[in-house]
Coordinates of C-alpha atoms in Angstrom, one line a residue:
M9 CA 6.6 23.4 -7.9
I10 CA 6.3 25.9 -5.1
D11 CA 9.1 28.0 -3.7
D12 CA 10.9 27.1 -0.6
E13 CA 9.3 29.7 1.5
T14 CA 5.7 28.7 0.7
R15 CA 6.6 25.0 1.0
A16 CA 8.1 25.6 4.5
R17 CA 5.1 27.6 5.6
L18 CA 2.6 25.0 4.4
N19 CA 4.7 22.1 5.8
D20 CA 4.8 23.8 9.2
L21 CA 1.1 23.6 9.4
G22 CA 1.2 19.8 9.2
H23 CA 3.6 19.3 12.1
F24 CA 5.8 17.1 10.0
D25 CA 8.6 15.2 11.7
A26 CA 11.6 15.4 9.4
A27 CA 13.6 17.6 7.1
P28 CA 12.3 18.0 3.5
G29 CA 12.5 14.8 1.5
S30 CA 13.3 13.8 -2.1
L31 CA 10.1 15.3 -3.3
A32 CA 10.4 18.6 -1.5
G33 CA 8.7 21.3 -3.5
V34 CA 6.3 18.9 -5.3
V35 CA 2.6 19.7 -4.6
V36 CA 0.1 17.0 -4.8
L37 CA -3.7 17.5 -4.7
D38 CA -5.3 14.5 -3.2
V39 CA -9.0 14.3 -4.1
T40 CA -9.3 10.6 -3.1
R41 CA -10.9 8.5 -0.4
V42 CA -10.8 5.1 1.3
V43 CA -7.3 3.4 0.6
A44 CA -6.0 3.1 -2.9
G45 CA -5.8 6.8 -3.6
P46 CA -5.0 8.0 0.0
Y47 CA -2.2 5.5 0.3
C48 CA -0.7 6.5 -3.0
S49 CA -0.6 10.2 -2.0
M50 CA 0.6 9.3 1.5
I51 CA 3.7 7.6 0.1
L52 CA 4.4 10.8 -1.9
A53 CA 3.9 12.8 1.3
D54 CA 6.3 10.5 3.2
L55 CA 8.9 11.2 0.5
G56 CA 8.6 14.9 1.0
A57 CA 5.8 16.2 -1.3
T58 CA 3.3 18.7 0.0
V59 CA 0.0 16.9 -0.2
I60 CA -3.3 18.7 0.2
K61 CA -6.2 16.4 0.9
V62 CA -9.4 17.8 -0.6
E63 CA -12.6 16.6 1.0
H64 CA -16.2 17.6 0.5
P65 CA -17.3 19.8 3.5
D66 CA -20.4 17.7 4.1
D67 CA -19.2 14.3 2.8
P68 CA -15.6 13.8 3.8
D69 CA -13.6 10.6 3.3
Y70 CA -15.8 8.0 5.1
T71 CA -12.8 6.2 6.5
R72 CA -12.9 8.9 9.1
T73 CA -15.5 6.7 10.7
F74 CA -13.6 3.4 10.4
P75 CA -12.3 1.6 13.5
P76 CA -10.2 1.6 15.5
M77 CA -11.1 5.0 17.0
L78 CA -8.9 7.3 19.1
E79 CA -11.0 8.7 22.0
R80 CA -10.8 11.9 24.1
D81 CA -13.4 13.5 26.3
D82 CA -13.6 16.9 24.7
A83 CA -13.7 16.0 21.0
D84 CA -15.1 13.6 18.5
P85 CA -13.4 10.3 18.1
F86 CA -10.6 10.2 15.5
S87 CA -10.1 7.2 13.2
G88 CA -6.8 5.4 13.5
F89 CA -7.6 3.8 10.1
F90 CA -7.9 7.2 8.5
A91 CA -4.8 8.4 10.3
Q92 CA -2.7 5.5 9.0
Y93 CA -3.3 6.4 5.3
N94 CA -3.4 10.2 5.5
R95 CA -0.4 11.2 7.6
N96 CA 1.7 14.1 6.4
K97 CA -1.2 15.8 4.6
L98 CA -2.8 19.2 4.8
G99 CA -6.6 19.2 5.1
L100 CA -8.8 21.3 2.8
T101 CA -12.6 21.2 2.4
L102 CA -14.0 22.1 -1.0
N103 CA -17.3 21.3 -2.8
M104 CA -16.1 20.6 -6.3
R105 CA -19.7 20.5 -7.6
H106 CA -20.2 24.2 -6.7
P107 CA -19.1 26.6 -9.5
E108 CA -16.9 28.5 -7.1
G109 CA -15.5 25.2 -5.8
K110 CA -14.5 24.2 -9.3
R111 CA -12.8 27.5 -9.8
A112 CA -11.0 27.1 -6.5
L113 CA -9.8 23.7 -7.5
E114 CA -8.6 25.0 -10.8
R115 CA -6.6 27.7 -9.0
L116 CA -5.0 25.0 -6.9
V117 CA -4.2 23.0 -10.0
E118 CA -2.5 26.1 -11.5
K119 CA 0.2 25.7 -8.9
A120 CA 0.2 22.0 -8.3
D121 CA 2.4 19.3 -9.9
V122 CA 0.2 16.2 -9.4
L123 CA -3.5 15.5 -8.8
V124 CA -4.6 12.0 -7.6
E125 CA -8.2 10.8 -7.8
N126 CA -9.9 7.5 -7.4
F127 CA -13.4 8.1 -8.6
R128 CA -15.2 5.9 -11.1
P129 CA -14.0 6.8 -14.6
G130 CA -16.0 9.7 -16.0
T131 CA -16.8 11.3 -12.6
M132 CA -14.3 14.1 -12.8
D133 CA -15.2 14.7 -16.5
R134 CA -18.9 15.2 -15.4
L135 CA -17.7 17.8 -12.9
G136 CA -15.8 19.6 -15.6
L137 CA -12.5 18.7 -13.9
G138 CA -11.3 15.8 -16.0
P139 CA -7.7 15.4 -17.2
E140 CA -8.3 17.3 -20.5
R141 CA -9.7 20.3 -18.8
L142 CA -7.1 20.4 -16.0
R143 CA -4.4 20.0 -18.6
E144 CA -5.6 23.3 -20.1
V145 CA -5.3 24.9 -16.7
N146 CA -1.8 23.5 -16.1
P147 CA 0.0 21.7 -19.0
R148 CA 2.6 20.3 -16.6
L149 CA 0.0 18.6 -14.4
V150 CA 0.5 14.9 -13.7
Y151 CA -3.1 13.5 -13.4
A152 CA -3.2 10.1 -11.7
A153 CA -6.5 8.2 -11.8
L154 CA -6.8 5.0 -9.8
S155 CA -9.9 2.9 -10.4
G156 CA -11.2 -0.6 -10.4
Y157 CA -10.7 -1.4 -14.1
G158 CA -8.9 1.6 -15.6
Q159 CA -10.0 4.5 -17.8
T160 CA -10.5 2.3 -20.9
G161 CA -12.2 -1.0 -21.8
P162 CA -15.7 -2.5 -21.4
Y163 CA -15.5 -2.7 -17.6
R164 CA -14.3 0.9 -17.0
T165 CA -17.6 2.2 -15.5
K166 CA -18.4 -0.9 -13.3
P167 CA -18.3 -0.3 -9.6
A168 CA -15.4 -2.1 -7.9
Y169 CA -13.9 -2.9 -4.6
D170 CA -10.7 -4.6 -3.7
N171 CA -12.5 -8.0 -3.8
S172 CA -13.6 -7.1 -7.4
A173 CA -9.9 -6.8 -8.4
Q174 CA -9.0 -10.0 -6.6
A175 CA -11.8 -11.8 -8.4
T176 CA -11.2 -10.5 -11.9
G177 CA -7.4 -10.3 -11.7
G178 CA -7.1 -14.1 -11.1
L179 CA -5.6 -14.0 -7.6
W180 CA -8.8 -15.2 -5.8
S181 CA -9.0 -18.3 -8.0
M182 CA -5.5 -19.4 -7.0
N183 CA -5.6 -18.8 -3.3
G184 CA -7.0 -21.1 -0.6
P185 CA -6.6 -24.6 0.7
A186 CA -5.7 -27.3 -1.7
G187 CA -8.9 -29.0 -3.0
G188 CA -11.0 -26.4 -1.3
P189 CA -12.8 -23.3 -2.4
P190 CA -10.9 -20.1 -3.5
T191 CA -10.1 -17.8 -0.7
R192 CA -9.5 -14.0 -0.9
V193 CA -6.1 -12.8 0.2
G194 CA -6.4 -11.6 3.8
T195 CA -5.7 -8.0 3.0
I196 CA -6.8 -5.4 0.5
I197 CA -4.1 -6.4 -2.0
G198 CA -6.0 -4.9 -5.0
D199 CA -6.1 -1.5 -3.3
L200 CA -2.6 -1.6 -2.0
G201 CA -1.1 -2.9 -5.3
A202 CA -2.8 0.0 -7.2
S203 CA -1.4 2.5 -4.7
L204 CA 2.1 1.3 -5.2
Y205 CA 1.8 1.3 -9.0
G206 CA 0.2 4.7 -8.7
V207 CA 3.3 6.0 -7.0
I208 CA 5.6 4.5 -9.6
G209 CA 3.5 6.0 -12.4
V210 CA 3.5 9.5 -10.8
L211 CA 7.3 9.5 -10.2
A212 CA 7.9 8.5 -13.9
A213 CA 5.4 11.1 -15.1
L214 CA 7.0 13.8 -12.9
R215 CA 10.4 13.0 -14.4
H216 CA 9.0 13.4 -17.9
A217 CA 7.3 16.7 -16.9
E218 CA 10.6 18.1 -15.5
Q219 CA 12.3 17.3 -18.8
S220 CA 9.6 18.3 -21.2
G221 CA 7.2 20.6 -19.4
E222 CA 4.5 18.2 -20.4
G223 CA 2.1 16.5 -17.9
Q224 CA 0.2 13.3 -18.6
L225 CA -2.5 10.9 -17.4
V226 CA -1.4 8.1 -15.1
D227 CA -4.1 5.4 -15.5
I228 CA -4.0 2.7 -12.8
S229 CA -6.4 -0.3 -12.7
Q230 CA -6.8 -2.5 -9.6
Q231 CA -7.5 -5.4 -11.8
D232 CA -4.3 -4.8 -13.8
S233 CA -2.4 -4.5 -10.6
V234 CA -3.7 -7.8 -9.2
L235 CA -2.9 -9.6 -12.4
T236 CA 0.8 -8.7 -12.1
L237 CA 0.8 -10.2 -8.6
T238 CA -0.1 -13.7 -9.8
E239 CA 3.6 -14.8 -10.2
N240 CA 3.9 -17.4 -12.9
A241 CA 0.2 -18.0 -13.5
V242 CA 0.0 -16.1 -16.8
V243 CA 3.0 -17.8 -18.4
S244 CA 1.9 -21.2 -17.1
Y245 CA -1.3 -20.8 -18.9
T246 CA 0.0 -19.2 -22.1
T247 CA 2.8 -21.7 -22.6
Q248 CA 1.3 -24.9 -21.1
N249 CA -2.4 -24.3 -20.8
V250 CA -2.2 -24.8 -17.1
V251 CA -4.8 -23.0 -15.0
P252 CA -3.4 -22.6 -11.5
E253 CA -5.6 -23.8 -8.7
P254 CA -5.5 -23.3 -4.9
L255 CA -2.5 -25.1 -3.4
G256 CA -2.9 -24.0 0.2
N257 CA 0.5 -23.4 1.7
Q258 CA 2.5 -25.2 -1.0
H259 CA 4.4 -23.7 -3.9
P260 CA 3.6 -24.7 -7.5
F261 CA 7.1 -25.8 -8.4
V262 CA 9.5 -26.1 -5.4
R263 CA 9.2 -28.3 -2.3
P264 CA 9.6 -28.2 0.6
Y265 CA 8.5 -24.5 0.6
E266 CA 5.4 -24.2 2.9
L267 CA 4.0 -24.1 6.4
F268 CA 4.9 -26.7 9.0
A269 CA 3.6 -27.2 12.5
C270 CA 5.9 -27.2 15.4
K271 CA 5.6 -27.5 19.2
D272 CA 4.1 -24.1 19.8
G273 CA 2.8 -22.9 16.4
F274 CA 3.9 -22.8 12.8
V275 CA 7.0 -22.0 10.8
F276 CA 7.7 -21.4 7.1
F277 CA 10.5 -23.7 5.9
G278 CA 12.0 -23.3 2.4
G279 CA 14.9 -25.7 2.3
Y280 CA 14.2 -26.9 -1.3
T281 CA 17.5 -26.4 -3.0
D282 CA 20.1 -29.2 -2.9
K283 CA 22.4 -27.0 -0.7
F284 CA 19.7 -26.1 1.8
W285 CA 18.2 -29.6 1.9
K286 CA 21.6 -31.1 2.9
I287 CA 22.2 -28.5 5.6
S288 CA 18.7 -29.0 6.9
C289 CA 19.2 -32.7 7.2
E290 CA 22.4 -32.0 9.2
I291 CA 21.0 -29.4 11.6
F292 CA 17.4 -30.7 12.1
G293 CA 17.6 -34.4 11.2
E294 CA 19.0 -37.7 12.2
P295 CA 22.0 -39.6 10.9
G296 CA 21.2 -40.9 7.4
D297 CA 18.5 -38.4 6.5
A298 CA 20.7 -36.8 3.9
D299 CA 21.6 -40.2 2.3
H300 CA 18.2 -41.3 1.0
P301 CA 18.8 -42.2 -2.7
E302 CA 15.4 -40.9 -3.7
L303 CA 15.9 -37.5 -2.1
Q304 CA 19.2 -36.4 -3.7
S305 CA 17.9 -33.8 -6.1
M306 CA 15.3 -31.0 -6.2
G307 CA 13.4 -32.8 -9.0
Q308 CA 13.2 -36.0 -6.9
R309 CA 12.0 -34.3 -3.8
F310 CA 9.3 -32.3 -5.7
T311 CA 7.7 -35.5 -7.1
E312 CA 4.2 -35.8 -5.6
D313 CA 4.5 -39.3 -4.2
V314 CA 8.1 -38.8 -2.9
Y315 CA 7.2 -35.5 -1.3
Q316 CA 4.0 -36.7 0.4
S317 CA 5.4 -40.1 1.5
Q318 CA 9.0 -39.2 2.5
V319 CA 10.0 -35.5 2.4
K320 CA 7.0 -33.9 4.2
P321 CA 6.8 -36.6 6.9
M322 CA 10.5 -36.2 7.5
V323 CA 10.3 -32.4 8.0
E324 CA 7.2 -32.8 10.2
R325 CA 9.1 -35.2 12.4
W326 CA 12.0 -32.7 12.6
F327 CA 9.8 -29.9 13.8
A328 CA 7.1 -31.5 15.9
H329 CA 9.1 -31.6 19.2
R330 CA 10.8 -28.2 18.8
T331 CA 9.4 -24.6 19.4
K332 CA 9.5 -21.8 16.9
A333 CA 12.4 -20.2 18.8
E334 CA 14.4 -23.4 18.9
L335 CA 13.9 -23.9 15.2
E336 CA 14.9 -20.3 14.3
E337 CA 18.0 -20.6 16.4
L338 CA 19.0 -23.9 14.8
A339 CA 18.3 -22.5 11.3
G340 CA 20.2 -19.2 12.0
D341 CA 21.7 -17.9 8.9
L342 CA 22.0 -21.3 7.3
V343 CA 18.6 -22.2 5.9
P344 CA 15.4 -20.2 5.3
L345 CA 13.1 -20.8 8.2
S346 CA 10.8 -18.2 9.8
A347 CA 8.3 -18.4 12.6
V348 CA 4.8 -17.5 11.5
K349 CA 4.0 -14.5 13.7
D350 CA 0.8 -12.8 14.5
I351 CA 0.6 -9.0 14.3
G352 CA 1.3 -8.7 18.1
E353 CA 4.5 -10.6 17.6
V354 CA 5.4 -8.6 14.6
V355 CA 4.9 -5.2 16.4
S356 CA 7.4 -6.3 19.1
D357 CA 9.8 -8.0 16.6
P358 CA 13.4 -6.6 17.1
Q359 CA 14.0 -6.5 13.4
I360 CA 10.9 -4.4 12.9
A361 CA 12.1 -2.1 15.7
V362 CA 15.6 -1.6 14.2
R363 CA 14.0 -0.8 10.8
D364 CA 11.7 1.8 12.4
M365 CA 8.7 0.0 11.0
V366 CA 6.3 0.7 13.9
V367 CA 6.3 4.4 14.8
D368 CA 4.5 6.4 17.4
V369 CA 2.6 9.5 16.2
E370 CA 1.3 11.8 19.0
Y371 CA -2.2 13.2 18.5
D372 CA -2.9 16.0 21.0
G373 CA -5.3 14.8 23.6
Y374 CA -5.7 11.4 22.0
G375 CA -2.3 10.0 22.9
A376 CA 0.1 8.1 20.7
L377 CA -1.1 6.1 17.7
R378 CA 1.3 3.3 16.8
T379 CA 1.2 2.7 13.1
F380 CA 3.5 1.3 10.3
G381 CA 6.5 3.3 9.2
S382 CA 7.9 3.7 5.7
P383 CA 9.5 0.6 4.1
V384 CA 11.5 3.0 1.8
K385 CA 14.9 3.6 3.3
L386 CA 16.9 6.5 1.9
D387 CA 20.1 7.5 3.5
R388 CA 20.2 11.1 2.3
T389 CA 16.5 12.1 2.3
P390 CA 14.8 9.7 4.6
P391 CA 11.0 9.5 4.4
R392 CA 9.0 11.2 7.2
S393 CA 6.7 8.7 8.9
R394 CA 5.6 10.5 12.0
G395 CA 3.5 13.3 10.6
L396 CA -0.1 13.8 11.5
A397 CA -3.2 13.2 9.5
P398 CA -5.4 16.3 9.3
E399 CA -8.7 17.0 10.9
K400 CA -11.4 17.6 8.3
G401 CA -10.6 21.0 6.7
E402 CA -8.0 21.8 9.3
H403 CA -5.8 23.8 6.9
T404 CA -8.4 25.2 4.5
D405 CA -7.9 28.9 5.2
E406 CA -4.1 28.7 5.2
V407 CA -3.9 26.7 2.0
L408 CA -6.3 29.1 0.2
R409 CA -4.5 32.1 1.5
D410 CA -0.8 31.1 1.4
F411 CA -0.9 28.7 -1.6
V412 CA -3.7 30.0 -3.8
G413 CA -3.4 33.6 -2.8
L414 CA -7.0 34.3 -1.8
A415 CA -7.8 37.2 0.4
Q416 CA -9.5 36.5 3.7
R417 CA -12.7 38.2 2.4
E418 CA -12.8 35.7 -0.5
I419 CA -12.3 32.8 1.9
D420 CA -15.1 34.0 4.1
E421 CA -17.4 34.3 1.1
L422 CA -16.7 30.8 0.0
R423 CA -17.4 29.5 3.5
A424 CA -20.7 31.4 3.7
A425 CA -21.7 29.9 0.4
G426 CA -21.0 26.4 1.7
T427 CA -18.2 25.9 -0.9
I428 CA -15.6 25.2 1.8

């Protein structure tokens, strides 16, 4: 960990928006790109860690070119996509293939607590900067490696994207319309799941390092992460030999628990328990709806023929002539019913506003970027969610001077050699 004076000096460079958080003093070297690695280190930054994003001077994180782009007349466009996953970080350029670049990274590692990378397994070893070598440099280092298939196993060196994880982790096979082809989840759940497990692993390893002085390898696989998001699929197969198939908007073992059309869109309705079903009949239905002898228990209502011939048509009748707002008002706090909202509706949702989940980040000359806030709410050390993402290499000189301790002459020599 760094001392308070150095941490404050480095954090001032990043224009961060809040007091030091729970991870104040923890230094993270982020040598990642795209989403899985950057999102992992960004969460650590939100929680107060000093995160130094290391990019190749001639081949930076290519999400810097991803839309949407922020525009201004006197500068290059700046990627909102990049900004969303790299806020609260300091920017350093460093060619780790150059001998002096390797040495510079090792000097950074000497004072760091965590390094996060998401290269294909073996890449850092070939650079001479793998976990075993860096453990020699700093025995306390937590080395987090996020990859498609992990550091072990027959798939370890296969190239992978989020879709690879969705495909090989089982999720793709389960998702989609009933009776139709499998459909990928509509977001990069393999990347994001690996990011979250990466944070959990880093925090656990930091705790161990604080107690023992011993760092360790945190090995996160996107395939592994997706597998754990398949709900009851594994135990359904291992206990009953059932292979889950796409069910569309239905749930595998409770009904009604799905999407229903209404007058102006769609709602999710989950009134499947006996208690919720009775209340639903009272607030949405007609006299006698709750008295059908075949609909008295969850088991009866789940039965395929009863559900399709009686339950589902009844719910569809309840909702067809009412709007989303009317249905939500009727449901209130009594039964689980939620309007299906598009992102525009979510961004203006009053609950989202109260939770500070859409925040404005002001980029000089570009204007405000509205992005998601932090879902982690801490009442003593709240996360910082309004920090800036760095320009490429924005803080290179300051990090090498104030953190590593290089003289300006040494920094100039590194720049002249194309190392930074």
